[in-house]
Amino acid sequence: MPCIFRVEAPEAPAAGSLENKILDAKNMWFWHDRNQAISLSGIRYLEQALLKRLRTSEEWLRLLCMELLRENVAYRLEEGISRTIRIVDGTIVREPGKTGSQWRILYSIRLPSLVCDFFEVTATIGEGSGESLNRLPVGPHELILADAGYCSIAGIEYVWQHGADVLVRVNPQSFVAYSAYGRRISLFPRLRTLSKVGQFGEWRVVVHGQGSAFAGRLCAVRKSDCAIRRAHRRLQRKASKKQMITRPGTLEFAKYVIVFTTRSSGSTADVLRSYRMRWQIELVFKRLKSLAQLGHVPKHDDRSSRAWPYGKLLVALLAQKLIRIGRDISPSGPPSARGTI
């Protein structure tokens, strides 16, 4: 019920007097502020109700996302488009504040459709939370593209054992390869033979996993002078920020793009050209964070923080479905309405 305040005055001000005008103004602002406070309290109540729903909706949103993924994959299979090329990468979403938690989204898209076929939301610390190809479901005859963060022997072996191929950028600090005679390969002498800008190099190597050894190809190209300067500046800024010293070997490796692949077909230029397609997933992340606001999650608790990315991913998957449906609508109408001309 509205609250009524009664003010008694010894004499009522005359109509149209200055005192009456001031009193009317005070009453008007009183009711305006009170109605605004009531509306704001209603908004706060609505936010709390939505937050409670969000906390209990994690599994429901996840199931909706997985159903849309299955629908997209089934559609692409019926369409007959090749599923051999997939790009895998991860991105971090953060809760606001210095002490906010971080969540990692492992995301996989297929070319040329750029449709998401797998994702997983995990914490950034703890067991099973790192960037690894072992977390990705892999099918035979697929080609998995990934950056240097996924250049681990265990992950490459996992993909190879499932009958798929991998094309990954080499992390020189952790990648170990051998010759066909079992001798460990040093990258520096081979890379220094690439003295001209754009010059390619390729070397057949053998990688030793936990239970198997498999062959592959190391492919490299020398960057342009401008690209080398940009890479060195990035390394120097990173070292300055973390108060570290950049090693000379790191600066030398920055002069080249080095990739490893288990695929035997294609020339060196074809392999490096294929790796350039990995940039498409970076553009997907930019769209998700700018249009769907995926980059930040509300800071409340783990349940609501996990449900938030699922809701954003659901919006992205629905957008993909709408684009697919809109693209497939015939301008001539439904099949029953179309006839011969």
Short mmCIF file of C-alpha atoms in Angstrom, two decimals:
data_model
loop_
_atom_site.label_atom_id
_atom_site.label_comp_id
_atom_site.label_asym_id
_atom_site.label_seq_id
_atom_site.Cartn_x
_atom_site.Cartn_y
_atom_site.Cartn_z
CA MET A 1 0.00 0.00 0.00
CA PRO A 2 1.27 3.52 -0.71
CA CYS A 3 2.65 5.38 2.25
CA ILE A 4 0.87 8.70 3.01
CA PHE A 5 2.62 11.35 5.07
CA ARG A 6 0.42 14.04 6.63
CA VAL A 7 1.88 17.46 7.23
CA GLU A 8 -0.08 19.84 9.44
CA ALA A 9 0.51 23.55 9.07
CA PRO A 10 -1.02 26.32 11.13
CA GLU A 11 -2.22 28.06 8.01
CA ALA A 12 -2.82 26.63 4.57
CA PRO A 13 -0.89 28.57 1.96
CA ALA A 14 -2.94 30.52 -0.50
CA ALA A 15 -3.54 28.98 -3.91
CA GLY A 16 -0.92 30.07 -6.38
CA SER A 17 1.34 31.38 -3.66
CA LEU A 18 5.08 30.69 -3.59
CA GLU A 19 4.70 28.42 -0.56
CA ASN A 20 2.08 26.29 -2.36
CA LYS A 21 4.26 25.94 -5.41
CA ILE A 22 7.21 24.80 -3.29
CA LEU A 23 5.02 22.25 -1.48
CA ASP A 24 3.69 20.87 -4.78
CA ALA A 25 7.24 20.53 -6.09
CA LYS A 26 8.33 18.68 -2.94
CA ASN A 27 5.38 16.24 -3.23
CA MET A 28 6.09 15.64 -6.90
CA TRP A 29 9.75 14.78 -6.28
CA PHE A 30 8.81 12.63 -3.28
CA TRP A 31 6.50 10.42 -5.34
CA HIS A 32 8.96 10.36 -8.26
CA ASP A 33 11.84 9.18 -6.03
CA ARG A 34 9.59 6.67 -4.26
CA ASN A 35 8.31 5.13 -7.54
CA GLN A 36 11.87 4.98 -8.84
CA ALA A 37 13.00 3.19 -5.67
CA ILE A 38 10.13 0.71 -6.02
CA SER A 39 11.03 0.02 -9.67
CA LEU A 40 14.72 -0.42 -8.81
CA SER A 41 13.87 -2.84 -6.00
CA GLY A 42 11.72 -4.78 -8.46
CA ILE A 43 14.65 -4.99 -10.87
CA ARG A 44 16.91 -6.22 -8.09
CA TYR A 45 14.33 -8.84 -7.13
CA LEU A 46 14.10 -9.95 -10.77
CA GLU A 47 17.89 -10.22 -11.02
CA GLN A 48 18.01 -12.40 -7.92
CA ALA A 49 15.28 -14.66 -9.31
CA LEU A 50 17.10 -15.00 -12.62
CA LEU A 51 20.35 -15.76 -10.81
CA LYS A 52 18.69 -18.58 -8.87
CA ARG A 53 17.34 -20.01 -12.14
CA LEU A 54 20.76 -19.67 -13.74
CA ARG A 55 22.42 -21.60 -10.92
CA THR A 56 20.16 -24.60 -11.54
CA SER A 57 20.22 -24.41 -15.36
CA GLU A 58 23.78 -25.53 -16.08
CA GLU A 59 22.90 -29.10 -17.05
CA TRP A 60 19.81 -28.02 -19.00
CA LEU A 61 21.77 -25.46 -21.05
CA ARG A 62 24.56 -27.99 -21.64
CA LEU A 63 22.06 -30.58 -22.95
CA LEU A 64 20.50 -27.99 -25.27
CA CYS A 65 23.96 -27.15 -26.65
CA MET A 66 24.83 -30.81 -27.17
CA GLU A 67 21.51 -31.42 -28.97
CA LEU A 68 22.21 -28.52 -31.32
CA LEU A 69 25.71 -29.87 -31.93
CA ARG A 70 24.31 -33.30 -32.84
CA GLU A 71 21.79 -31.67 -35.15
CA ASN A 72 24.48 -29.63 -36.90
CA VAL A 73 26.77 -32.65 -37.32
CA ALA A 74 23.94 -34.83 -38.64
CA TYR A 75 22.97 -32.11 -41.09
CA ARG A 76 26.50 -31.75 -42.41
CA LEU A 77 26.74 -35.53 -42.86
CA GLU A 78 23.51 -35.57 -44.86
CA GLU A 79 24.75 -32.62 -46.88
CA GLY A 80 27.79 -34.64 -47.91
CA ILE A 81 30.40 -32.00 -47.10
CA SER A 82 33.77 -33.35 -46.03
CA ARG A 83 34.52 -33.35 -42.31
CA THR A 84 38.22 -33.97 -42.68
CA ILE A 85 39.50 -30.55 -41.58
CA ARG A 86 38.91 -29.38 -38.01
CA ILE A 87 40.44 -26.47 -36.12
CA VAL A 88 40.90 -26.75 -32.35
CA ASP A 89 41.73 -24.00 -29.89
CA GLY A 90 40.84 -22.74 -26.44
CA THR A 91 39.87 -19.40 -24.98
CA ILE A 92 39.62 -18.04 -21.44
CA VAL A 93 36.55 -16.37 -19.92
CA ARG A 94 37.00 -14.50 -16.66
CA GLU A 95 34.88 -13.41 -13.76
CA PRO A 96 35.21 -9.69 -12.94
CA GLY A 97 37.59 -8.63 -10.22
CA LYS A 98 41.16 -9.50 -9.33
CA THR A 99 40.10 -12.66 -7.50
CA GLY A 100 37.59 -13.81 -10.14
CA SER A 101 37.80 -17.38 -11.35
CA GLN A 102 38.80 -18.29 -14.89
CA TRP A 103 37.21 -20.85 -17.16
CA ARG A 104 38.67 -22.43 -20.30
CA ILE A 105 36.50 -23.29 -23.30
CA LEU A 106 37.93 -25.91 -25.64
CA TYR A 107 36.32 -25.24 -29.01
CA SER A 108 36.42 -27.10 -32.32
CA ILE A 109 35.07 -25.96 -35.70
CA ARG A 110 34.98 -27.60 -39.11
CA LEU A 111 35.99 -26.20 -42.46
CA PRO A 112 34.66 -24.79 -44.67
CA SER A 113 31.37 -24.37 -42.75
CA LEU A 114 32.97 -22.92 -39.53
CA VAL A 115 30.29 -24.83 -37.59
CA CYS A 116 31.16 -25.83 -34.03
CA ASP A 117 31.25 -29.63 -33.62
CA PHE A 118 32.63 -29.86 -30.07
CA PHE A 119 33.19 -27.72 -27.00
CA GLU A 120 34.02 -28.28 -23.35
CA VAL A 121 34.03 -25.90 -20.37
CA THR A 122 36.58 -26.59 -17.64
CA ALA A 123 38.49 -24.73 -14.96
CA THR A 124 41.93 -23.36 -15.80
CA ILE A 125 43.65 -25.10 -12.89
CA GLY A 126 43.55 -28.66 -11.68
CA GLU A 127 43.79 -32.07 -13.32
CA GLY A 128 42.46 -32.34 -16.86
CA SER A 129 42.14 -28.58 -17.34
CA GLY A 130 45.11 -27.91 -19.64
CA GLU A 131 45.14 -27.49 -23.39
CA SER A 132 45.42 -30.98 -24.83
CA LEU A 133 44.22 -32.86 -27.89
CA ASN A 134 43.43 -35.81 -25.62
CA ARG A 135 40.18 -34.10 -24.59
CA LEU A 136 38.95 -33.95 -28.20
CA PRO A 137 36.82 -36.74 -29.75
CA VAL A 138 38.61 -37.70 -32.96
CA GLY A 139 37.41 -39.75 -35.92
CA PRO A 140 39.35 -41.52 -38.69
CA HIS A 141 40.66 -39.55 -41.68
CA GLU A 142 40.32 -36.16 -39.99
CA LEU A 143 42.98 -33.46 -40.08
CA ILE A 144 43.29 -31.57 -36.78
CA LEU A 145 44.79 -28.07 -36.91
CA ALA A 146 46.08 -26.58 -33.65
CA ASP A 147 48.54 -23.98 -32.41
CA ALA A 148 51.72 -24.47 -30.40
CA GLY A 149 49.80 -24.83 -27.14
CA TYR A 150 48.68 -28.28 -28.30
CA CYS A 151 52.12 -29.42 -29.44
CA SER A 152 52.56 -32.29 -26.99
CA ILE A 153 53.74 -35.75 -27.96
CA ALA A 154 50.95 -37.38 -25.94
CA GLY A 155 48.25 -35.38 -27.71
CA ILE A 156 49.73 -36.01 -31.17
CA GLU A 157 49.98 -39.72 -30.40
CA TYR A 158 46.34 -39.76 -29.26
CA VAL A 159 45.17 -38.29 -32.60
CA TRP A 160 47.40 -40.64 -34.61
CA GLN A 161 46.14 -43.71 -32.74
CA HIS A 162 42.56 -42.79 -33.67
CA GLY A 163 43.41 -42.86 -37.37
CA ALA A 164 43.49 -39.09 -37.85
CA ASP A 165 46.24 -36.68 -38.85
CA VAL A 166 47.51 -33.64 -37.03
CA LEU A 167 48.93 -30.32 -38.23
CA VAL A 168 50.28 -28.38 -35.28
CA ARG A 169 52.68 -25.50 -34.81
CA VAL A 170 55.88 -26.64 -33.16
CA ASN A 171 56.88 -25.51 -29.70
CA PRO A 172 60.69 -25.76 -30.02
CA GLN A 173 61.16 -25.82 -26.25
CA SER A 174 59.24 -29.09 -25.79
CA PHE A 175 59.11 -30.83 -29.17
CA VAL A 176 61.55 -33.72 -29.55
CA ALA A 177 61.99 -35.58 -32.85
CA TYR A 178 64.40 -38.22 -34.13
CA SER A 179 65.81 -39.31 -37.43
CA ALA A 180 65.03 -42.67 -39.01
CA TYR A 181 68.27 -43.96 -37.40
CA GLY A 182 67.18 -42.98 -33.89
CA ARG A 183 69.36 -39.88 -33.55
CA ARG A 184 67.81 -36.80 -31.97
CA ILE A 185 67.30 -33.99 -34.47
CA SER A 186 68.57 -30.48 -33.76
CA LEU A 187 66.43 -27.78 -35.35
CA PHE A 188 68.94 -24.91 -35.38
CA PRO A 189 71.30 -26.22 -38.10
CA ARG A 190 68.38 -27.04 -40.38
CA LEU A 191 66.56 -23.75 -39.87
CA ARG A 192 69.69 -21.70 -40.56
CA THR A 193 69.75 -23.11 -44.10
CA LEU A 194 66.61 -21.04 -44.78
CA SER A 195 68.39 -17.75 -45.38
CA LYS A 196 65.94 -16.12 -47.81
CA VAL A 197 62.53 -14.68 -47.03
CA GLY A 198 59.79 -17.16 -47.89
CA GLN A 199 62.19 -20.07 -48.33
CA PHE A 200 60.69 -23.47 -47.43
CA GLY A 201 62.30 -26.41 -45.71
CA GLU A 202 61.07 -29.92 -44.90
CA TRP A 203 62.58 -32.81 -42.91
CA ARG A 204 61.24 -36.31 -42.32
CA VAL A 205 61.27 -37.19 -38.62
CA VAL A 206 60.12 -39.87 -36.22
CA VAL A 207 58.31 -39.07 -32.97
CA HIS A 208 58.42 -41.43 -30.00
CA GLY A 209 55.21 -41.61 -27.95
CA GLN A 210 54.43 -43.54 -24.80
CA GLY A 211 53.70 -46.82 -26.56
CA SER A 212 54.46 -46.21 -30.22
CA ALA A 213 56.65 -44.40 -32.70
CA PHE A 214 55.25 -42.71 -35.79
CA ALA A 215 56.64 -40.77 -38.72
CA GLY A 216 55.91 -37.19 -39.61
CA ARG A 217 57.16 -34.10 -41.40
CA LEU A 218 58.71 -30.94 -40.05
CA CYS A 219 57.92 -28.02 -42.36
CA ALA A 220 59.26 -24.50 -41.96
CA VAL A 221 59.34 -21.17 -43.76
CA ARG A 222 61.39 -18.07 -43.03
CA LYS A 223 59.38 -14.97 -42.15
CA SER A 224 59.78 -11.58 -43.73
CA ASP A 225 62.02 -9.01 -42.03
CA CYS A 226 58.97 -7.01 -40.92
CA ALA A 227 57.31 -10.10 -39.41
CA ILE A 228 60.55 -11.00 -37.61
CA ARG A 229 60.77 -7.52 -36.05
CA ARG A 230 57.15 -7.76 -34.88
CA ALA A 231 57.78 -11.21 -33.37
CA HIS A 232 60.88 -9.96 -31.54
CA ARG A 233 58.99 -6.95 -30.15
CA ARG A 234 56.24 -9.23 -28.83
CA LEU A 235 58.81 -11.44 -27.12
CA GLN A 236 60.57 -8.45 -25.60
CA ARG A 237 57.31 -6.97 -24.29
CA LYS A 238 56.35 -10.32 -22.79
CA ALA A 239 59.75 -10.70 -21.16
CA SER A 240 59.62 -7.15 -19.78
CA LYS A 241 56.15 -7.68 -18.36
CA LYS A 242 57.17 -10.89 -16.60
CA GLN A 243 60.64 -9.54 -15.72
CA MET A 244 62.40 -12.30 -17.61
CA ILE A 245 65.33 -12.46 -20.02
CA THR A 246 64.66 -13.63 -23.56
CA ARG A 247 67.09 -16.33 -24.60
CA PRO A 248 68.92 -16.01 -27.93
CA GLY A 249 67.47 -19.33 -29.09
CA THR A 250 63.94 -18.01 -28.63
CA LEU A 251 64.72 -15.00 -30.81
CA GLU A 252 66.18 -17.30 -33.46
CA PHE A 253 63.13 -19.57 -33.54
CA ALA A 254 60.90 -16.50 -33.90
CA LYS A 255 62.31 -15.97 -37.41
CA TYR A 256 60.45 -19.03 -38.71
CA VAL A 257 57.03 -20.65 -38.82
CA ILE A 258 57.57 -24.32 -37.94
CA VAL A 259 54.81 -26.94 -38.09
CA PHE A 260 54.64 -30.69 -37.66
CA THR A 261 52.19 -32.94 -39.50
CA THR A 262 51.56 -36.66 -39.72
CA ARG A 263 49.89 -36.27 -43.13
CA SER A 264 52.10 -37.63 -45.88
CA SER A 265 50.35 -36.04 -48.87
CA GLY A 266 50.83 -32.50 -50.14
CA SER A 267 53.87 -30.36 -50.71
CA THR A 268 55.60 -28.25 -48.07
CA ALA A 269 53.84 -25.13 -49.38
CA ASP A 270 50.48 -26.94 -49.21
CA VAL A 271 51.08 -27.94 -45.58
CA LEU A 272 51.97 -24.39 -44.53
CA ARG A 273 49.06 -22.99 -46.53
CA SER A 274 46.71 -25.37 -44.73
CA TYR A 275 48.01 -24.23 -41.35
CA ARG A 276 47.13 -20.62 -42.21
CA MET A 277 43.46 -21.66 -42.11
CA ARG A 278 43.80 -22.04 -38.33
CA TRP A 279 43.30 -18.27 -38.05
CA GLN A 280 39.59 -18.82 -38.72
CA ILE A 281 38.99 -20.00 -35.16
CA GLU A 282 40.57 -16.80 -33.81
CA LEU A 283 37.98 -14.85 -35.80
CA VAL A 284 35.24 -17.08 -34.34
CA PHE A 285 36.42 -16.23 -30.81
CA LYS A 286 36.46 -12.52 -31.64
CA ARG A 287 32.85 -12.72 -32.82
CA LEU A 288 31.76 -14.70 -29.76
CA LYS A 289 33.38 -12.21 -27.37
CA SER A 290 32.24 -9.07 -29.18
CA LEU A 291 28.73 -10.03 -30.33
CA ALA A 292 27.73 -12.66 -27.74
CA GLN A 293 29.75 -11.09 -24.87
CA LEU A 294 31.35 -14.46 -24.09
CA GLY A 295 34.48 -12.95 -22.58
CA HIS A 296 33.11 -12.19 -19.09
CA VAL A 297 31.00 -14.22 -16.69
CA PRO A 298 29.10 -12.97 -13.61
CA LYS A 299 30.98 -13.42 -10.35
CA HIS A 300 28.64 -15.32 -8.03
CA ASP A 301 29.54 -18.98 -7.67
CA ASP A 302 30.89 -21.88 -9.73
CA ARG A 303 27.47 -23.11 -10.80
CA SER A 304 26.30 -19.80 -12.23
CA SER A 305 29.73 -19.14 -13.75
CA ARG A 306 29.64 -22.45 -15.62
CA ALA A 307 26.04 -21.98 -16.74
CA TRP A 308 26.80 -18.54 -18.19
CA PRO A 309 29.19 -19.77 -20.95
CA TYR A 310 26.74 -22.56 -21.82
CA GLY A 311 24.01 -19.97 -22.31
CA LYS A 312 26.27 -17.85 -24.53
CA LEU A 313 27.32 -20.90 -26.55
CA LEU A 314 23.65 -21.81 -26.95
CA VAL A 315 23.01 -18.38 -28.47
CA ALA A 316 25.92 -18.89 -30.89
CA LEU A 317 24.71 -22.37 -31.90
CA LEU A 318 21.17 -21.08 -32.45
CA ALA A 319 22.58 -18.33 -34.64
CA GLN A 320 24.42 -20.96 -36.69
CA LYS A 321 21.19 -22.92 -37.10
CA LEU A 322 19.26 -19.83 -38.21
CA ILE A 323 21.97 -18.98 -40.75
CA ARG A 324 21.84 -22.55 -42.09
CA ILE A 325 18.04 -22.51 -42.36
CA GLY A 326 18.04 -19.10 -44.01
CA ARG A 327 20.70 -20.17 -46.49
CA ASP A 328 18.80 -23.32 -47.45
CA ILE A 329 15.42 -21.63 -48.08
CA SER A 330 14.74 -21.72 -51.80
CA PRO A 331 13.66 -18.40 -53.35
CA SER A 332 11.07 -20.33 -55.37
CA GLY A 333 9.19 -21.53 -52.29
CA PRO A 334 8.76 -25.02 -50.85
CA PRO A 335 9.38 -28.07 -53.08
CA SER A 336 5.64 -28.70 -53.52
CA ALA A 337 5.15 -25.18 -54.91
CA ARG A 338 7.99 -25.33 -57.40
CA GLY A 339 7.32 -26.51 -60.89
CA THR A 340 8.94 -26.58 -64.26
CA ILE A 341 9.13 -23.40 -66.27
#
